[in-house]
Amino acid sequence: MILDDLVAATKKRLITEKNDIPFDKMKEMALNIRSMELNESRADKTNETELKESEAPEIKASKSVASEYRFTKALEGPGIHFICEVKKASPSKGIIADNFPYIDIAREYENIGADCISVLTEPDYFKGNINYLKDIQNAGVTTPLLRKDFTIDEYMIYQAKVYGASAILLICAILDDKRLKEYHELATSLGLSVLVEAHDKEEVRRALNIDARIIGVNNRNLKDFTVDLGNSIRLREMVPADKIFVAESGIKTEADMIKLRDAGVNAVLIGETMMRADDKRGMIKRLKGI
């Protein structure tokens, strides 16, 4: 089963990554970034205009990292919001983009009005890289970034914070209730938004049980990779209106968008359709019906 293979590959990769940057060091870096963000927030609230000279570099640096819950805020409000994906390949489609200037793609998404950007960082099956997050941010892209990966260890949450993500993905199908809750709480404590992904009624219930703010329904079955757009439409009624509901995968046409809009979907995550479009601005206009 492909999902099992993805989890196994992630476990193997984490051994190498933890050897390169040990867990305690990654955690320390993430907590330092979070501390700087909180210091900056407190300074803003109290209208502090003067900082100690020794603090100034830290506060300035914090502006280059993801700040508190920007991903969530970007998906709030009326209308359907767009999460456009930077993705080179997938297990089901193989190589999607032979030419993959990921920074330019992210810039284009920002320029055409994407509310958020999803960045694949899984290297074995999706040909992603954790450095894409930092590279995109350092290139001046300010749109909130979702780290799209198979989060199976708290190390990956600290890692997402360090590399500049505004949000992480938690997939119900690969996490038990205990880890789902713990990882959600950890990410939230770091100022990260969390997209909790479900595929069926039971997984939606599990997402609601941990009080997930953003619930994504994947129209692609991660066990056999079949796609059914109706999955989001059927499960939408389970999710209260005060949550952000994201439809993921299989969205290709304006007709698809009309169905999702009529169902009350708040946001869509679109990967392959946007990646294959030579005219991405034209594609997002067509999907928006403008």
CSV table of N, CA and C in Angstrom, one decimal, residues 58-189:
chain,number,residue,atom,x,y,z
A,58,GLU,N,17.7,40.3,16.8
A,58,GLU,CA,16.8,39.1,16.9
A,58,GLU,C,15.4,39.5,16.5
A,59,ILE,N,14.9,40.7,16.9
A,59,ILE,CA,13.6,41.1,16.5
A,59,ILE,C,13.5,41.3,15.0
A,60,LYS,N,14.5,41.9,14.5
A,60,LYS,CA,14.5,42.1,13.0
A,60,LYS,C,14.5,40.8,12.3
A,61,ALA,N,15.3,39.8,12.8
A,61,ALA,CA,15.3,38.5,12.1
A,61,ALA,C,13.9,37.8,12.2
A,62,SER,N,13.2,38.0,13.3
A,62,SER,CA,11.9,37.3,13.4
A,62,SER,C,10.9,37.7,12.3
A,63,LYS,N,11.1,38.9,11.7
A,63,LYS,CA,10.2,39.3,10.6
A,63,LYS,C,10.4,38.4,9.4
A,64,SER,N,11.5,37.6,9.3
A,64,SER,CA,11.7,36.8,8.1
A,64,SER,C,11.1,35.4,8.3
A,65,VAL,N,10.6,35.1,9.5
A,65,VAL,CA,10.1,33.8,9.8
A,65,VAL,C,8.6,33.8,9.8
A,66,ALA,N,7.9,32.7,9.7
A,66,ALA,CA,6.5,32.6,9.7
A,66,ALA,C,5.9,33.1,11.0
A,67,SER,N,5.0,34.0,11.0
A,67,SER,CA,4.4,34.6,12.2
A,67,SER,C,3.1,33.9,12.5
A,68,GLU,N,2.5,34.3,13.6
A,68,GLU,CA,1.4,33.5,14.2
A,68,GLU,C,0.2,33.3,13.4
A,69,TYR,N,-0.1,32.0,13.0
A,69,TYR,CA,-1.4,31.6,12.4
A,69,TYR,C,-1.7,32.3,11.1
A,70,ARG,N,-0.7,32.7,10.4
A,70,ARG,CA,-1.0,33.5,9.1
A,70,ARG,C,-1.8,32.6,8.1
A,71,PHE,N,-1.5,31.4,8.1
A,71,PHE,CA,-2.2,30.5,7.2
A,71,PHE,C,-3.7,30.4,7.5
A,72,THR,N,-4.0,30.3,8.8
A,72,THR,CA,-5.4,30.3,9.2
A,72,THR,C,-6.1,31.6,8.8
A,73,LYS,N,-5.5,32.7,9.1
A,73,LYS,CA,-6.1,34.0,8.8
A,73,LYS,C,-6.3,34.2,7.4
A,74,ALA,N,-5.4,33.7,6.5
A,74,ALA,CA,-5.5,33.9,5.1
A,74,ALA,C,-6.7,33.1,4.5
A,75,LEU,N,-7.2,32.1,5.2
A,75,LEU,CA,-8.3,31.3,4.7
A,75,LEU,C,-9.7,31.7,5.3
A,76,GLU,N,-9.7,32.7,6.2
A,76,GLU,CA,-10.9,33.2,6.8
A,76,GLU,C,-11.6,34.2,5.9
A,77,GLY,N,-12.9,34.4,6.2
A,77,GLY,CA,-13.6,35.4,5.4
A,77,GLY,C,-14.4,34.7,4.3
A,78,PRO,N,-15.3,35.5,3.6
A,78,PRO,CA,-16.2,34.9,2.6
A,78,PRO,C,-15.5,34.5,1.4
A,79,GLY,N,-16.2,33.6,0.6
A,79,GLY,CA,-15.7,33.2,-0.7
A,79,GLY,C,-14.8,32.0,-0.5
A,80,ILE,N,-14.4,31.4,-1.6
A,80,ILE,CA,-13.5,30.2,-1.6
A,80,ILE,C,-12.1,30.7,-1.8
A,81,HIS,N,-11.2,30.3,-0.9
A,81,HIS,CA,-9.8,30.6,-0.9
A,81,HIS,C,-9.0,29.6,-1.6
A,82,PHE,N,-7.8,30.0,-2.2
A,82,PHE,CA,-7.0,29.1,-3.0
A,82,PHE,C,-5.7,28.8,-2.3
A,83,ILE,N,-5.4,27.5,-2.1
A,83,ILE,CA,-4.1,27.1,-1.7
A,83,ILE,C,-3.5,26.4,-2.9
A,84,CYS,N,-2.5,27.0,-3.5
A,84,CYS,CA,-1.9,26.5,-4.7
A,84,CYS,C,-0.6,25.8,-4.4
A,85,GLU,N,-0.3,24.7,-5.0
A,85,GLU,CA,0.7,23.8,-4.6
A,85,GLU,C,2.0,23.8,-5.5
A,86,VAL,N,3.1,23.8,-4.9
A,86,VAL,CA,4.4,23.7,-5.5
A,86,VAL,C,4.8,22.2,-5.5
A,87,LYS,N,4.6,21.5,-6.6
A,87,LYS,CA,4.8,20.0,-6.6
A,87,LYS,C,5.5,19.6,-7.9
A,88,LYS,N,6.6,18.9,-7.7
A,88,LYS,CA,7.3,18.4,-8.9
A,88,LYS,C,6.7,17.0,-9.4
A,89,ALA,N,6.3,16.2,-8.4
A,89,ALA,CA,5.9,14.8,-8.8
A,89,ALA,C,5.0,14.3,-7.8
A,90,SER,N,4.4,13.1,-8.1
A,90,SER,CA,3.5,12.4,-7.1
A,90,SER,C,3.6,10.9,-7.4
A,91,PRO,N,3.3,10.1,-6.4
A,91,PRO,CA,3.3,8.6,-6.6
A,91,PRO,C,2.4,8.1,-7.7
A,92,SER,N,1.2,8.8,-7.9
A,92,SER,CA,0.3,8.4,-8.9
A,92,SER,C,0.5,8.9,-10.3
A,93,LYS,N,1.1,10.1,-10.4
A,93,LYS,CA,1.3,10.7,-11.7
A,93,LYS,C,2.8,10.7,-12.2
A,94,GLY,N,3.7,10.4,-11.3
A,94,GLY,CA,5.1,10.5,-11.6
A,94,GLY,C,5.5,11.9,-11.7
A,95,ILE,N,6.5,12.2,-12.6
A,95,ILE,CA,7.0,13.6,-12.7
A,95,ILE,C,5.9,14.4,-13.4
A,96,ILE,N,5.5,15.5,-12.7
A,96,ILE,CA,4.5,16.4,-13.2
A,96,ILE,C,5.2,17.6,-13.9
A,97,ALA,N,6.3,18.0,-13.4
A,97,ALA,CA,7.0,19.2,-13.9
A,97,ALA,C,8.5,18.9,-14.1
A,98,ASP,N,8.9,18.6,-15.4
A,98,ASP,CA,10.3,18.4,-15.6
A,98,ASP,C,11.1,19.6,-15.3
A,99,ASN,N,10.6,20.8,-15.8
A,99,ASN,CA,11.2,22.0,-15.5
A,99,ASN,C,10.5,22.5,-14.2
A,100,PHE,N,11.3,22.7,-13.1
A,100,PHE,CA,10.7,23.0,-11.8
A,100,PHE,C,11.4,24.1,-11.1
A,101,PRO,N,11.2,25.4,-11.6
A,101,PRO,CA,11.8,26.5,-10.9
A,101,PRO,C,10.9,26.9,-9.8
A,102,TYR,N,11.0,26.2,-8.7
A,102,TYR,CA,10.0,26.3,-7.6
A,102,TYR,C,9.9,27.7,-7.0
A,103,ILE,N,10.9,28.4,-7.0
A,103,ILE,CA,10.8,29.8,-6.5
A,103,ILE,C,10.0,30.7,-7.4
A,104,ASP,N,10.2,30.5,-8.7
A,104,ASP,CA,9.5,31.3,-9.7
A,104,ASP,C,8.0,30.9,-9.6
A,105,ILE,N,7.7,29.6,-9.4
A,105,ILE,CA,6.3,29.1,-9.3
A,105,ILE,C,5.6,29.7,-8.1
A,106,ALA,N,6.3,29.7,-7.0
A,106,ALA,CA,5.8,30.3,-5.8
A,106,ALA,C,5.5,31.8,-6.0
A,107,ARG,N,6.5,32.5,-6.6
A,107,ARG,CA,6.3,33.9,-6.9
A,107,ARG,C,5.0,34.2,-7.7
A,108,GLU,N,4.9,33.3,-8.8
A,108,GLU,CA,3.8,33.5,-9.6
A,108,GLU,C,2.4,33.2,-8.9
A,109,TYR,N,2.4,32.2,-8.1
A,109,TYR,CA,1.2,32.0,-7.3
A,109,TYR,C,0.9,33.2,-6.4
A,110,GLU,N,1.9,33.8,-5.8
A,110,GLU,CA,1.6,35.0,-5.0
A,110,GLU,C,1.1,36.1,-5.9
A,111,ASN,N,1.7,36.3,-7.1
A,111,ASN,CA,1.3,37.4,-8.0
A,111,ASN,C,-0.1,37.2,-8.5
A,112,ILE,N,-0.6,36.0,-8.7
A,112,ILE,CA,-1.9,35.8,-9.3
A,112,ILE,C,-3.0,35.7,-8.2
A,113,GLY,N,-2.6,35.8,-6.9
A,113,GLY,CA,-3.6,35.9,-5.9
A,113,GLY,C,-3.9,34.7,-5.1
A,114,ALA,N,-3.0,33.7,-5.1
A,114,ALA,CA,-3.1,32.6,-4.2
A,114,ALA,C,-3.2,33.1,-2.7
A,115,ASP,N,-4.1,32.5,-1.9
A,115,ASP,CA,-4.2,32.9,-0.5
A,115,ASP,C,-3.1,32.3,0.3
A,116,CYS,N,-2.7,31.0,-0.1
A,116,CYS,CA,-1.7,30.3,0.6
A,116,CYS,C,-0.9,29.4,-0.4
A,117,ILE,N,0.2,29.0,-0.1
A,117,ILE,CA,1.0,28.1,-1.0
A,117,ILE,C,1.4,26.8,-0.2
A,118,SER,N,1.1,25.7,-0.8
A,118,SER,CA,1.5,24.4,-0.3
A,118,SER,C,2.8,24.0,-1.0
A,119,VAL,N,3.7,23.6,-0.1
A,119,VAL,CA,5.0,23.2,-0.7
A,119,VAL,C,5.3,21.7,-0.3
A,120,LEU,N,5.5,20.9,-1.3
A,120,LEU,CA,5.8,19.5,-1.0
A,120,LEU,C,7.3,19.4,-0.6
A,121,THR,N,7.5,18.8,0.6
A,121,THR,CA,8.9,18.6,1.1
A,121,THR,C,9.3,17.2,1.2
A,122,GLU,N,8.4,16.3,0.8
A,122,GLU,CA,8.7,14.8,0.8
A,122,GLU,C,9.6,14.5,-0.4
A,123,PRO,N,10.8,14.0,-0.2
A,123,PRO,CA,11.8,13.8,-1.3
A,123,PRO,C,11.7,12.6,-2.2
A,124,ASP,N,11.2,11.5,-1.6
A,124,ASP,CA,11.3,10.2,-2.3
A,124,ASP,C,10.2,10.0,-3.3
A,125,TYR,N,9.0,10.3,-3.0
A,125,TYR,CA,7.9,10.1,-3.9
A,125,TYR,C,7.4,11.3,-4.6
A,126,PHE,N,7.6,12.5,-3.9
A,126,PHE,CA,7.1,13.8,-4.5
A,126,PHE,C,8.2,14.7,-5.0
A,127,LYS,N,9.5,14.2,-4.8
A,127,LYS,CA,10.7,14.9,-5.2
A,127,LYS,C,10.8,16.3,-4.6
A,128,GLY,N,10.3,16.4,-3.4
A,128,GLY,CA,10.4,17.7,-2.7
A,128,GLY,C,11.6,17.8,-1.8
A,129,ASN,N,11.7,19.0,-1.1
A,129,ASN,CA,12.9,19.2,-0.3
A,129,ASN,C,12.5,20.3,0.8
A,130,ILE,N,12.9,20.0,2.0
A,130,ILE,CA,12.6,20.9,3.1
A,130,ILE,C,13.2,22.3,2.8
A,131,ASN,N,14.3,22.4,2.1
A,131,ASN,CA,14.9,23.7,1.8
A,131,ASN,C,14.0,24.6,0.9
A,132,TYR,N,13.1,24.0,0.2
A,132,TYR,CA,12.2,24.8,-0.6
A,132,TYR,C,11.5,25.9,0.2
A,133,LEU,N,11.1,25.5,1.4
A,133,LEU,CA,10.4,26.5,2.2
A,133,LEU,C,11.2,27.7,2.5
A,134,LYS,N,12.5,27.5,2.9
A,134,LYS,CA,13.3,28.6,3.3
A,134,LYS,C,13.7,29.4,2.0
A,135,ASP,N,14.0,28.7,0.9
A,135,ASP,CA,14.4,29.3,-0.3
A,135,ASP,C,13.3,30.2,-0.8
A,136,ILE,N,12.0,29.8,-0.8
A,136,ILE,CA,10.9,30.6,-1.2
A,136,ILE,C,10.7,31.8,-0.4
A,137,GLN,N,10.8,31.6,0.9
A,137,GLN,CA,10.6,32.7,1.8
A,137,GLN,C,11.8,33.7,1.7
A,138,ASN,N,13.0,33.3,1.5
A,138,ASN,CA,14.2,34.1,1.4
A,138,ASN,C,14.1,34.9,0.1
A,139,ALA,N,13.3,34.4,-0.9
A,139,ALA,CA,13.2,35.1,-2.2
A,139,ALA,C,12.2,36.2,-2.1
A,140,GLY,N,11.6,36.4,-0.9
A,140,GLY,CA,10.7,37.5,-0.7
A,140,GLY,C,9.2,37.2,-0.9
A,141,VAL,N,8.9,35.9,-1.0
A,141,VAL,CA,7.5,35.5,-1.1
A,141,VAL,C,6.9,35.6,0.4
A,142,THR,N,5.8,36.3,0.5
A,142,THR,CA,5.2,36.6,1.8
A,142,THR,C,3.9,35.8,2.1
A,143,THR,N,3.4,35.1,1.0
A,143,THR,CA,2.2,34.3,1.2
A,143,THR,C,2.5,33.2,2.1
A,144,PRO,N,1.5,32.9,3.1
A,144,PRO,CA,1.8,31.8,4.0
A,144,PRO,C,2.0,30.5,3.4
A,145,LEU,N,3.0,29.7,3.9
A,145,LEU,CA,3.4,28.4,3.3
A,145,LEU,C,3.0,27.3,4.2
A,146,LEU,N,2.4,26.3,3.6
A,146,LEU,CA,2.1,25.0,4.2
A,146,LEU,C,3.2,24.0,3.9
A,147,ARG,N,3.7,23.4,4.9
A,147,ARG,CA,4.7,22.3,4.7
A,147,ARG,C,3.8,21.0,4.4
A,148,LYS,N,3.9,20.6,3.2
A,148,LYS,CA,3.1,19.4,2.8
A,148,LYS,C,4.0,18.2,2.9
A,149,ASP,N,3.8,17.4,3.9
A,149,ASP,CA,4.6,16.2,4.2
A,149,ASP,C,3.9,15.2,5.0
A,150,PHE,N,4.5,14.1,5.3
A,150,PHE,CA,3.8,13.1,6.1
A,150,PHE,C,4.4,13.1,7.5
A,151,THR,N,3.8,14.0,8.3
A,151,THR,CA,4.2,14.3,9.7
A,151,THR,C,4.0,13.1,10.6
A,152,ILE,N,5.1,12.5,11.0
A,152,ILE,CA,5.0,11.3,11.9
A,152,ILE,C,5.8,11.4,13.1
A,153,ASP,N,6.4,12.6,13.3
A,153,ASP,CA,7.4,12.7,14.4
A,153,ASP,C,7.3,14.2,14.8
A,154,GLU,N,7.4,14.5,16.1
A,154,GLU,CA,7.4,15.9,16.5
A,154,GLU,C,8.6,16.7,16.0
A,155,TYR,N,9.7,16.0,15.7
A,155,TYR,CA,10.8,16.6,15.0
A,155,TYR,C,10.4,17.4,13.8
A,156,MET,N,9.5,16.8,13.0
A,156,MET,CA,9.1,17.4,11.7
A,156,MET,C,8.3,18.7,12.0
A,157,ILE,N,7.7,18.8,13.1
A,157,ILE,CA,7.0,20.1,13.5
A,157,ILE,C,7.9,21.2,13.8
A,158,TYR,N,8.9,20.9,14.7
A,158,TYR,CA,9.9,21.9,15.0
A,158,TYR,C,10.7,22.3,13.7
A,159,GLN,N,10.9,21.3,12.9
A,159,GLN,CA,11.6,21.5,11.6
A,159,GLN,C,10.9,22.5,10.7
A,160,ALA,N,9.6,22.3,10.6
A,160,ALA,CA,8.7,23.1,9.8
A,160,ALA,C,8.8,24.6,10.3
A,161,LYS,N,8.8,24.8,11.6
A,161,LYS,CA,8.9,26.1,12.2
A,161,LYS,C,10.3,26.7,11.8
A,162,VAL,N,11.3,26.0,11.9
A,162,VAL,CA,12.7,26.5,11.6
A,162,VAL,C,12.9,26.9,10.2
A,163,TYR,N,12.3,26.1,9.3
A,163,TYR,CA,12.5,26.3,7.9
A,163,TYR,C,11.4,27.3,7.2
A,164,GLY,N,10.6,27.9,8.1
A,164,GLY,CA,9.7,29.0,7.6
A,164,GLY,C,8.3,28.7,7.2
A,165,ALA,N,7.8,27.5,7.6
A,165,ALA,CA,6.4,27.2,7.3
A,165,ALA,C,5.5,28.0,8.2
A,166,SER,N,4.3,28.3,7.7
A,166,SER,CA,3.2,28.9,8.5
A,166,SER,C,2.3,27.8,9.0
A,167,ALA,N,2.3,26.7,8.4
A,167,ALA,CA,1.3,25.6,8.7
A,167,ALA,C,1.9,24.2,8.4
A,168,ILE,N,1.4,23.2,9.1
A,168,ILE,CA,1.8,21.8,8.8
A,168,ILE,C,0.5,21.0,8.4
A,169,LEU,N,0.8,19.9,7.9
A,169,LEU,CA,-0.3,18.9,7.6
A,169,LEU,C,-0.2,17.7,8.5
A,170,LEU,N,-1.4,17.4,9.1
A,170,LEU,CA,-1.5,16.2,9.9
A,170,LEU,C,-2.5,15.3,9.2
A,171,ILE,N,-2.1,14.1,8.9
A,171,ILE,CA,-3.0,13.1,8.2
A,171,ILE,C,-3.6,12.1,9.2
A,172,CYS,N,-4.9,12.1,9.3
A,172,CYS,CA,-5.5,11.2,10.3
A,172,CYS,C,-5.2,9.7,10.0
A,173,ALA,N,-5.0,9.4,8.7
A,173,ALA,CA,-4.8,8.0,8.4
A,173,ALA,C,-3.5,7.4,8.8
A,174,ILE,N,-2.5,8.3,9.2
A,174,ILE,CA,-1.2,7.8,9.6
A,174,ILE,C,-0.9,8.1,11.1
A,175,LEU,N,-1.9,8.7,11.8
A,175,LEU,CA,-1.6,9.0,13.2
A,175,LEU,C,-2.7,8.5,14.1
A,176,ASP,N,-2.4,7.9,15.2
A,176,ASP,CA,-3.4,7.5,16.2
A,176,ASP,C,-3.9,8.8,16.9
A,177,ASP,N,-5.0,8.6,17.7
A,177,ASP,CA,-5.6,9.7,18.3
A,177,ASP,C,-4.7,10.5,19.2
A,178,LYS,N,-3.8,9.8,20.0
A,178,LYS,CA,-2.9,10.4,20.9
A,178,LYS,C,-1.9,11.3,20.2
A,179,ARG,N,-1.3,10.8,19.1
A,179,ARG,CA,-0.3,11.6,18.4
A,179,ARG,C,-1.0,12.7,17.7
A,180,LEU,N,-2.2,12.5,17.1
A,180,LEU,CA,-2.9,13.5,16.4
A,180,LEU,C,-3.1,14.7,17.3
A,181,LYS,N,-3.6,14.4,18.5
A,181,LYS,CA,-3.8,15.5,19.5
A,181,LYS,C,-2.5,16.2,19.9
A,182,GLU,N,-1.5,15.4,20.3
A,182,GLU,CA,-0.3,16.0,20.7
A,182,GLU,C,0.4,16.8,19.7
A,183,TYR,N,0.4,16.3,18.4
A,183,TYR,CA,1.1,17.1,17.4
A,183,TYR,C,0.3,18.4,17.1
A,184,HIS,N,-1.0,18.3,17.1
A,184,HIS,CA,-1.8,19.5,16.9
A,184,HIS,C,-1.6,20.5,18.0
A,185,GLU,N,-1.5,20.1,19.2
A,185,GLU,CA,-1.2,21.0,20.3
A,185,GLU,C,0.2,21.6,20.2
A,186,LEU,N,1.2,20.8,19.8
A,186,LEU,CA,2.6,21.3,19.7
A,186,LEU,C,2.7,22.3,18.6
A,187,ALA,N,2.1,22.0,17.5
A,187,ALA,CA,2.2,23.0,16.4
A,187,ALA,C,1.5,24.3,16.7
A,188,THR,N,0.3,24.2,17.4
A,188,THR,CA,-0.4,25.4,17.8
A,188,THR,C,0.4,26.2,18.8
A,189,SER,N,1.1,25.6,19.7
A,189,SER,CA,2.0,26.3,20.7
A,189,SER,C,3.1,27.0,20.0
